[in-house]
Coordinates of C-alpha atoms in Angstrom, one line a residue:
X1 CA 0.0 0.0 0.0
X2 CA 2.9 2.4 0.8
X3 CA 4.2 2.0 -2.7
X4 CA 0.8 2.8 -4.2
X5 CA 0.4 5.8 -1.9
X6 CA 3.8 7.1 -3.0
X7 CA 2.8 6.7 -6.7
X8 CA -0.4 8.5 -6.0
X9 CA 1.4 11.5 -4.4
X10 CA 3.9 11.6 -7.2
X11 CA 1.2 11.5 -9.8
X12 CA -0.7 14.4 -8.3
X13 CA 2.3 16.7 -7.7
X14 CA 1.3 18.1 -11.2
X15 CA -2.2 19.7 -11.4
X16 CA -4.8 17.7 -13.3
X17 CA -5.7 19.1 -16.7
X18 CA -8.7 19.2 -19.1
X19 CA -9.0 16.7 -22.0
X20 CA -10.3 18.6 -25.0
X21 CA -10.0 17.2 -28.6
X22 CA -7.5 14.5 -27.6
X23 CA -5.2 17.0 -25.9
X24 CA -4.5 17.8 -22.3
X25 CA -4.6 21.5 -21.5
X26 CA -4.8 23.9 -18.7
X27 CA -8.0 25.9 -18.1
X28 CA -8.1 29.0 -20.3
X29 CA -8.0 31.2 -17.2
X30 CA -5.1 29.2 -15.7
X31 CA -7.1 28.7 -12.5
X32 CA -7.1 25.5 -10.5
X33 CA -8.9 24.3 -7.4
X34 CA -8.0 21.8 -4.7
X35 CA -9.6 18.5 -3.8
X36 CA -9.3 17.1 -0.2
X37 CA -9.1 13.7 1.5
X38 CA -12.4 13.6 3.5
X39 CA -10.7 11.3 6.1
X40 CA -8.3 14.0 7.2
X41 CA -9.3 17.3 5.5
X42 CA -5.8 17.4 3.9
X43 CA -5.3 18.6 0.4
X44 CA -4.8 15.8 -2.2
X45 CA -4.3 17.6 -5.5
X46 CA -5.0 20.7 -7.6
X47 CA -7.0 20.3 -10.8
X48 CA -7.9 22.7 -13.6
X49 CA -11.0 24.9 -13.1
X50 CA -12.8 25.0 -16.4
X51 CA -14.8 28.0 -17.4
X52 CA -17.2 28.9 -20.3
X53 CA -14.3 29.1 -22.8
X54 CA -13.1 25.6 -22.0
X55 CA -16.6 24.2 -22.2
X56 CA -17.0 25.9 -25.6
X57 CA -13.8 24.2 -26.8
X58 CA -14.8 20.8 -25.5
X59 CA -18.3 21.0 -27.1
X60 CA -16.7 22.1 -30.4
X61 CA -14.3 19.1 -30.3
X62 CA -17.2 16.8 -29.5
X63 CA -19.2 18.2 -32.4
X64 CA -16.3 17.9 -34.8
X65 CA -15.8 14.2 -33.8
X66 CA -19.5 13.4 -34.0
X67 CA -19.9 14.8 -37.5
X68 CA -16.5 13.4 -38.6
X69 CA -14.4 10.4 -37.6
X70 CA -16.8 8.9 -35.0
X71 CA -19.8 8.8 -37.4
X72 CA -17.8 6.4 -39.6
X73 CA -16.9 4.0 -36.8
X74 CA -19.0 0.8 -37.1
X75 CA -20.9 -0.7 -34.2
X76 CA -18.5 -3.6 -33.6
X77 CA -15.6 -1.2 -33.4
X78 CA -17.5 1.0 -30.9
X79 CA -18.0 -2.2 -28.8
X80 CA -14.4 -3.1 -29.1
X81 CA -13.2 0.3 -27.9
X82 CA -15.7 0.3 -24.9
X83 CA -14.5 -3.2 -24.0
X84 CA -10.9 -2.1 -24.3
X85 CA -11.6 0.7 -21.9
X86 CA -13.1 -1.8 -19.4
X87 CA -10.0 -3.9 -19.7
X88 CA -7.8 -1.0 -18.9
X89 CA -9.8 0.0 -15.9
X90 CA -9.6 -3.6 -14.6
X91 CA -5.9 -3.7 -15.1
X92 CA -5.5 -0.3 -13.3
X93 CA -8.0 -1.4 -10.6
X94 CA -5.8 -1.1 -7.5
X95 CA -4.6 2.4 -8.4
X96 CA -8.1 3.5 -9.3
X97 CA -9.5 2.1 -6.1
X98 CA -6.9 4.0 -4.0
X99 CA -7.7 7.2 -5.9
X100 CA -11.4 6.8 -5.3
X101 CA -10.9 6.0 -1.6
X102 CA -8.7 9.0 -1.0
X103 CA -10.8 11.4 -3.0
X104 CA -14.3 10.2 -2.1
X105 CA -13.7 8.8 1.4
X106 CA -15.0 5.3 0.6
X107 CA -13.4 2.3 2.5
X108 CA -10.9 0.6 0.2
X109 CA -12.7 -2.7 -0.1
X110 CA -15.8 -1.0 -1.4
X111 CA -13.8 1.1 -3.8
X112 CA -12.4 -2.1 -5.3
X113 CA -15.8 -3.8 -5.5
X114 CA -18.3 -1.0 -6.3
X115 CA -16.3 1.6 -8.1
X116 CA -13.8 -0.4 -10.1
X117 CA -15.9 -3.6 -10.4
X118 CA -19.0 -1.5 -11.1
X119 CA -17.3 0.6 -13.8
X120 CA -16.0 -2.5 -15.5
X121 CA -19.3 -4.3 -15.4
X122 CA -21.2 -1.3 -16.7
X123 CA -18.9 -0.8 -19.7
X124 CA -18.9 -4.5 -20.7
X125 CA -22.7 -4.6 -20.5
X126 CA -23.1 -1.4 -22.5
X127 CA -20.6 -2.5 -25.1
X128 CA -22.9 -5.3 -26.0
X129 CA -25.6 -2.9 -27.0
X130 CA -23.5 -1.2 -29.7
X131 CA -24.3 -4.0 -32.2
X132 CA -28.0 -4.4 -31.1
X133 CA -29.5 -1.0 -31.7
X134 CA -32.3 -1.6 -34.1
X135 CA -34.9 0.3 -36.1
X136 CA -38.1 -1.3 -37.4
X137 CA -40.3 -1.5 -40.5
X138 CA -44.0 -0.4 -40.3
X139 CA -47.1 -1.1 -42.4
X140 CA -48.9 2.2 -42.7
X141 CA -52.5 2.9 -43.8
X142 CA -51.9 5.7 -46.3
X143 CA -53.3 5.2 -49.8
X144 CA -50.9 3.5 -52.2
X145 CA -47.9 1.3 -51.7
X146 CA -45.3 2.4 -49.2
X147 CA -42.1 1.2 -47.6
X148 CA -41.9 2.8 -44.1
X149 CA -39.2 2.3 -41.6
X150 CA -37.9 3.8 -38.4
X151 CA -34.3 4.7 -37.8
X152 CA -32.8 4.9 -34.3
X153 CA -29.9 7.5 -34.6
X154 CA -27.4 8.8 -32.0
X155 CA -28.7 12.0 -30.3
X156 CA -25.4 13.8 -30.9
X157 CA -23.2 15.7 -28.5
X158 CA -23.9 14.8 -24.9
X159 CA -23.0 16.7 -21.7
X160 CA -22.6 14.3 -18.8
X161 CA -22.4 15.6 -15.2
X162 CA -21.3 13.0 -12.7
X163 CA -22.0 13.0 -8.9
X164 CA -19.4 13.1 -6.2
X165 CA -20.5 9.9 -4.4
X166 CA -19.7 7.3 -7.1
X167 CA -17.7 9.3 -9.7
X168 CA -15.9 6.4 -11.5
X169 CA -18.8 4.0 -11.6
X170 CA -21.3 6.7 -12.6
X171 CA -19.0 8.1 -15.3
X172 CA -18.7 4.6 -16.8
X173 CA -22.5 4.1 -16.5
X174 CA -23.0 7.3 -18.5
X175 CA -20.2 6.9 -21.0
X176 CA -21.0 3.3 -21.9
X177 CA -24.5 3.8 -23.5
X178 CA -23.6 7.2 -25.0
X179 CA -20.6 5.7 -26.8
X180 CA -22.4 2.5 -27.8
X181 CA -25.2 4.6 -29.4
X182 CA -22.6 6.6 -31.4
X183 CA -22.7 9.9 -29.4
X184 CA -19.7 12.0 -28.4
X185 CA -19.3 13.2 -24.9
X186 CA -18.2 16.1 -22.7
X187 CA -17.8 14.6 -19.3
X188 CA -17.8 16.8 -16.1
X189 CA -17.1 15.2 -12.7
X190 CA -18.2 16.8 -9.5
X191 CA -15.7 19.4 -8.1
X192 CA -15.5 17.4 -4.8
X193 CA -14.2 14.2 -6.5
X194 CA -12.6 14.7 -9.9
X195 CA -9.5 12.5 -9.7
X196 CA -10.8 9.1 -10.8
X197 CA -12.5 10.7 -13.8
X198 CA -9.3 12.3 -14.9
X199 CA -7.7 8.9 -14.8
X200 CA -10.6 7.5 -16.7
X201 CA -10.1 10.0 -19.4
X202 CA -6.4 9.1 -19.6
X203 CA -7.4 5.4 -20.1
X204 CA -9.9 6.4 -22.8
X205 CA -7.1 7.9 -24.8
X206 CA -5.0 4.8 -24.2
X207 CA -7.9 2.6 -25.4
X208 CA -7.8 4.3 -28.8
X209 CA -11.0 6.5 -28.9
X210 CA -10.6 9.1 -31.7
X211 CA -9.8 12.6 -30.5
X212 CA -12.9 14.5 -29.5
X213 CA -15.1 11.5 -28.8
X214 CA -14.5 11.7 -25.1
X215 CA -13.7 15.2 -23.6
X216 CA -13.4 15.8 -19.9
X217 CA -13.6 19.1 -18.1
X218 CA -13.1 19.6 -14.3
X219 CA -14.7 22.6 -12.6
X220 CA -17.4 23.9 -10.5
X221 CA -21.1 23.3 -11.1
X222 CA -21.9 27.0 -11.0
X223 CA -19.4 27.7 -13.9
X224 CA -18.5 24.6 -16.0
X225 CA -21.6 22.7 -15.2
X226 CA -23.9 25.6 -15.9
X227 CA -22.1 26.4 -19.2
X228 CA -22.5 22.8 -20.3
X229 CA -26.2 22.6 -19.4
X230 CA -27.0 25.9 -21.2
X231 CA -24.7 25.3 -24.3
X232 CA -26.7 25.7 -27.5
X233 CA -24.6 23.0 -29.3
X234 CA -25.2 20.3 -26.7
X235 CA -28.0 17.9 -27.8
X236 CA -28.5 16.1 -24.5
X237 CA -27.6 16.5 -20.8
X238 CA -27.3 13.5 -18.5
X239 CA -27.1 14.5 -14.9
X240 CA -26.9 12.6 -11.6
X241 CA -27.1 14.6 -8.4
X242 CA -29.4 16.7 -6.2
X243 CA -33.0 17.5 -7.1
X244 CA -32.2 21.2 -6.6
X245 CA -29.5 21.1 -9.2
X246 CA -31.7 19.1 -11.5
X247 CA -34.2 21.9 -11.5
X248 CA -31.5 24.4 -12.4
X249 CA -30.4 22.1 -15.3
X250 CA -34.0 22.0 -16.6
X251 CA -34.1 25.8 -16.7
X252 CA -30.6 26.1 -18.3
X253 CA -31.5 23.5 -21.0
X254 CA -34.6 25.4 -22.2
X255 CA -32.5 27.5 -24.7
X256 CA -32.3 24.7 -27.3
X257 CA -34.8 22.1 -26.0
X258 CA -32.0 19.7 -25.5
X259 CA -32.9 16.2 -24.3
X260 CA -32.4 15.6 -20.5
X261 CA -31.9 12.6 -18.3
X262 CA -32.0 13.3 -14.6
X263 CA -31.2 10.8 -11.8
X264 CA -31.9 12.8 -8.7
X265 CA -32.5 12.5 -5.0
X266 CA -34.4 10.0 -3.0
X267 CA -36.0 9.3 0.4
X268 CA -36.5 5.6 -0.1
X269 CA -38.7 3.5 2.2
X270 CA -38.0 0.1 3.6
X271 CA -41.0 -1.9 4.9
X272 CA -40.4 -4.8 7.3
X273 CA -43.4 -6.9 8.2
X274 CA -43.7 -9.2 11.2
X275 CA -43.5 -12.3 9.1
X276 CA -40.2 -11.2 7.4
X277 CA -37.0 -13.2 7.6
X278 CA -35.5 -10.8 10.2
X279 CA -32.0 -12.5 10.0
X280 CA -31.8 -11.1 6.5
X281 CA -34.0 -8.0 6.8
X282 CA -32.2 -6.4 9.8
X283 CA -28.7 -6.3 8.4
X284 CA -30.0 -5.4 4.9
X285 CA -31.9 -2.4 6.3
X286 CA -28.9 -1.3 8.3
X287 CA -26.5 -1.5 5.4
X288 CA -29.1 0.0 3.2
X289 CA -28.6 3.3 5.0
X290 CA -25.2 3.1 6.6
X291 CA -23.3 1.9 3.5
X292 CA -21.1 4.7 2.0
X293 CA -22.1 6.8 5.1
X294 CA -25.6 7.1 3.6
X295 CA -24.4 9.0 0.6
X296 CA -26.4 7.0 -1.8
X297 CA -29.4 8.4 -3.8
X298 CA -31.3 5.1 -3.3
X299 CA -30.4 4.7 0.4
X300 CA -33.2 3.2 2.5
X301 CA -33.5 6.3 4.7
X302 CA -37.0 5.7 5.9
X303 CA -37.9 2.5 7.8
X304 CA -41.5 1.4 8.3
X305 CA -41.6 -1.6 10.6
X306 CA -44.7 -3.5 11.8
X307 CA -45.3 -2.9 15.5
X308 CA -45.2 -6.6 16.5
X309 CA -41.4 -6.8 15.7
X310 CA -40.5 -3.1 15.9
X311 CA -38.4 -3.4 19.1
X312 CA -36.5 -6.4 17.8
X313 CA -35.8 -4.8 14.4
X314 CA -34.8 -1.4 15.8
X315 CA -32.5 -2.9 18.4
X316 CA -31.0 -5.1 15.8
X317 CA -30.2 -2.1 13.5
X318 CA -29.0 -0.1 16.4
X319 CA -26.7 -3.0 17.4
X320 CA -25.2 -3.0 13.9
X321 CA -24.7 0.8 14.0
X322 CA -22.7 0.3 17.2
X323 CA -20.7 -2.6 15.7
X324 CA -19.8 -1.2 12.3
X325 CA -16.4 0.3 12.3
X326 CA -16.3 4.0 11.4
X327 CA -12.8 5.1 10.6
X328 CA -9.9 5.6 8.2
X329 CA -10.7 4.4 4.7
X330 CA -7.4 2.4 4.1
X331 CA -8.1 0.2 7.1
X332 CA -9.5 -3.1 5.6
X333 CA -11.7 -3.4 8.7
X334 CA -13.4 -0.1 8.2
X335 CA -17.0 -0.3 7.1
X336 CA -18.1 3.3 7.2
X337 CA -15.9 6.2 6.0
X338 CA -16.4 10.0 6.3
X339 CA -18.8 12.3 4.6
X340 CA -17.4 13.9 1.5
X341 CA -16.9 17.4 2.9
X342 CA -17.2 19.7 5.8
X343 CA -20.2 21.2 4.1
X344 CA -21.9 17.8 4.0
X345 CA -21.0 17.1 7.6
X346 CA -22.7 20.4 8.6
X347 CA -25.8 19.4 6.5
X348 CA -26.2 16.0 8.1
X349 CA -25.6 17.0 11.7
X350 CA -27.9 19.9 11.1
X351 CA -30.7 17.5 10.1
X352 CA -30.1 15.4 13.2
X353 CA -30.4 18.4 15.4
X354 CA -33.5 19.5 13.5
X355 CA -35.0 16.1 14.2
X356 CA -34.3 16.4 17.9
X357 CA -35.8 19.9 18.0
X358 CA -39.0 18.6 16.2
X359 CA -39.5 15.8 18.8
X360 CA -37.7 12.8 17.3
X361 CA -35.6 10.6 19.7
X362 CA -32.1 9.4 19.0
X363 CA -31.9 5.6 19.4
X364 CA -28.2 5.4 18.5
X365 CA -25.6 7.7 17.2
X366 CA -26.5 11.3 16.7
X367 CA -23.2 13.0 16.7
X368 CA -19.9 13.7 15.0
X369 CA -17.1 11.3 15.5
X370 CA -14.2 12.8 17.4
X371 CA -10.9 13.4 15.5
X372 CA -9.9 14.7 12.1
X373 CA -12.1 14.2 9.0
X374 CA -15.8 14.5 8.2
X375 CA -17.1 11.6 10.2
X376 CA -20.6 11.2 11.7
X377 CA -22.0 8.4 13.8
X378 CA -24.5 6.0 12.2
X379 CA -27.8 7.3 13.6
X380 CA -31.3 6.0 14.1
X381 CA -34.1 8.4 14.8
X382 CA -37.5 7.1 16.2
X383 CA -40.8 8.7 17.3
X384 CA -40.9 10.6 14.0
X385 CA -43.9 12.3 12.3
X386 CA -44.6 12.9 8.6
X387 CA -44.3 16.6 9.1
X388 CA -40.7 16.4 10.3
X389 CA -38.0 17.5 7.9
X390 CA -35.9 14.4 8.7
X391 CA -38.8 12.3 7.4
X392 CA -39.6 14.4 4.3
X393 CA -36.2 15.6 3.0
X394 CA -33.2 13.9 1.7
X395 CA -30.4 14.0 4.3
X396 CA -27.7 12.1 2.3
X397 CA -26.0 10.8 5.4
X398 CA -26.1 7.7 7.7
X399 CA -29.4 8.7 9.3
X400 CA -32.3 6.2 9.4
X401 CA -35.8 7.6 10.3
X402 CA -38.0 4.8 11.8
X403 CA -41.8 4.6 12.1
X404 CA -44.0 1.8 13.3
X405 CA -47.1 0.6 11.5
X406 CA -50.1 -1.5 12.6
X407 CA -50.9 -5.0 11.5
X408 CA -54.3 -3.5 10.5
X409 CA -52.7 -1.3 7.9
X410 CA -53.4 -2.5 4.3
X411 CA -51.4 -1.9 1.1
X412 CA -53.2 1.4 0.4
X413 CA -52.3 2.8 3.8
X414 CA -48.7 1.6 3.6
X415 CA -48.3 2.9 0.1
X416 CA -49.5 6.3 1.4
X417 CA -46.7 6.2 3.9
X418 CA -44.2 5.3 1.3
X419 CA -45.4 8.0 -1.1
X420 CA -45.5 10.8 1.5
X421 CA -42.4 12.6 0.2
X422 CA -41.7 14.3 -3.2
X423 CA -39.3 11.5 -4.1
X424 CA -39.8 8.2 -5.7
X425 CA -36.5 6.4 -6.5
X426 CA -36.4 3.1 -4.7
X427 CA -38.3 1.0 -2.2
X428 CA -37.7 -2.3 -0.4
X429 CA -40.2 -4.7 1.0
X430 CA -39.6 -7.6 3.5
X431 CA -42.5 -10.0 3.9
X432 CA -43.4 -13.7 3.3
X433 CA -46.9 -12.6 2.2
X434 CA -46.2 -12.4 -1.5
X435 CA -49.6 -11.1 -2.2
X436 CA -49.0 -8.1 0.1
X437 CA -45.6 -7.6 -1.4
X438 CA -46.9 -7.3 -5.0
X439 CA -49.9 -5.2 -4.0
X440 CA -47.6 -2.8 -2.2
X441 CA -45.1 -2.8 -5.0
X442 CA -47.8 -1.8 -7.5
X443 CA -49.0 1.1 -5.3
X444 CA -45.6 2.6 -4.5
X445 CA -44.6 5.5 -6.8
X446 CA -41.0 4.3 -7.1
X447 CA -38.7 3.6 -10.0
X448 CA -37.5 0.4 -8.5
X449 CA -38.8 -2.0 -5.8
X450 CA -36.9 -4.9 -4.2
X451 CA -38.7 -7.7 -2.4
X452 CA -37.0 -9.8 0.2
X453 CA -33.6 -8.9 -1.0
X454 CA -31.1 -6.0 -1.2
X455 CA -28.4 -5.0 -3.6
X456 CA -26.9 -2.3 -5.7
X457 CA -27.4 -1.2 -9.3
X458 CA -27.5 -3.7 -12.1
X459 CA -26.7 -2.4 -15.6
X460 CA -29.5 -4.6 -17.0
X461 CA -32.2 -2.9 -15.0
X462 CA -33.5 0.6 -15.7
X463 CA -32.5 3.1 -13.0
X464 CA -34.5 6.2 -12.4
X465 CA -37.4 7.7 -10.4
X466 CA -40.9 9.0 -10.2
X467 CA -41.7 12.6 -9.2
X468 CA -38.7 14.7 -8.0
X469 CA -36.4 11.7 -8.3
X470 CA -35.8 12.4 -11.9
X471 CA -36.6 12.2 -15.6
X472 CA -35.9 9.2 -17.8
X473 CA -33.9 6.0 -17.1
X474 CA -30.3 4.9 -17.2
X475 CA -29.2 1.3 -17.8
X476 CA -30.9 -1.6 -19.7
X477 CA -32.6 -1.0 -23.0
X478 CA -34.2 2.2 -21.8
X479 CA -30.8 3.6 -21.0
X480 CA -29.3 3.0 -24.4
X481 CA -32.4 4.4 -26.1
X482 CA -32.1 7.6 -24.1
X483 CA -29.1 8.4 -26.2
X484 CA -31.0 8.0 -29.5
X485 CA -33.5 9.8 -31.6
X486 CA -36.2 8.2 -33.8
X487 CA -36.6 9.1 -37.4
X488 CA -39.6 7.8 -39.5
X489 CA -38.9 7.4 -43.2
X490 CA -41.6 6.6 -45.8
X491 CA -41.0 5.9 -49.5
X492 CA -43.8 5.8 -52.0
X493 CA -43.4 2.8 -54.2
X494 CA -46.0 3.6 -56.9

């Protein structure tokens, strides 16, 4: 590990640059900004701070590639390049995992599994779609004889804005379908966690993508991100992040009616019934909110537990909260790392205090962990009401808000509880009553529902939400089609 740490420090003695048109360059302004290790608060590196001029150059490079060399690349070659990028990520996995751990604050074992493994899996899955994008023929009712068919074409130049919680995996999940569909990309990582995306861009060049196909700009959302969202020559924006920023992107994108995909916030419910397999449900519910210090859009941050087993379930989750090691991210025994920034720490602890002030009780946790870094204790709040901010709003931290329900509550009543927020991203149901499970799943306004199981994102399943959790879907067939346009062609044969 010391050898890899030394290599990391040496690599980042030089500020990170922007990738535009196949060339690495400084920001036009010459400005840089620092990124920090959330475990310590220490500076990790400086990276270029892109402005409007840099975004203009990146979009121009992407447009040139889209209308030029990339348009001539056949589907099987696009698939080969995407798979090559996956191979290079896998080969560089240890260095990438270390980069992600230091920049994001994720325990090293999860960086290996989720970030590196997830990025590789996403790209290999999406590469398979490059040769399977299909149009169709249609029999139409117009007089005469016609040949009518529908083409599915790449949407064009895509701006992709990646969140700070899973920068490598989310960049791969966005790049894969865009490239498979034949689009070109301007990729912008979050300013808090840009380092793994810079390395990803280096590997994309090594993989052999033509210049301008993948461009990468680091910078702040209010400058580089805003310029990308408003740019008149960008055909589509794909964004993952907060609902507040998503609303700003919608406004910025109005200028040219660009296509938009938004994967936004969540306040996802977990339902545990008295007949559930509690040996599975309790640890799953705990990790569903405490994994990655709760910084997951689909985290199960609201728990609804049937009153018959509520004490057992809550004590079980509280016990896990006490047991899970919170600490330095390079320690292989650590299960929960820090929050990403001091700002995020203030946000999360502020919500916990708000919950107390509104009448919620702290079952476990509730405070900041002593020492350097942005650590907060895994927390469970009970005695909550629907009117409380902690139960309505996304906290994005390791804070579980628990509520009991009665055995007399039916699927309609439980769905009303699940649907009580503006979000609708994910839900989890634990019960042996399969009829209840399906009835409740149908009534929940949620983009995905898991029954008697837990797990992360699978590239084969569409990911997205109802209501304020977003527009459109990523992954699966829906994800690839989001990067295409339909064109109907009709030819009169007589």
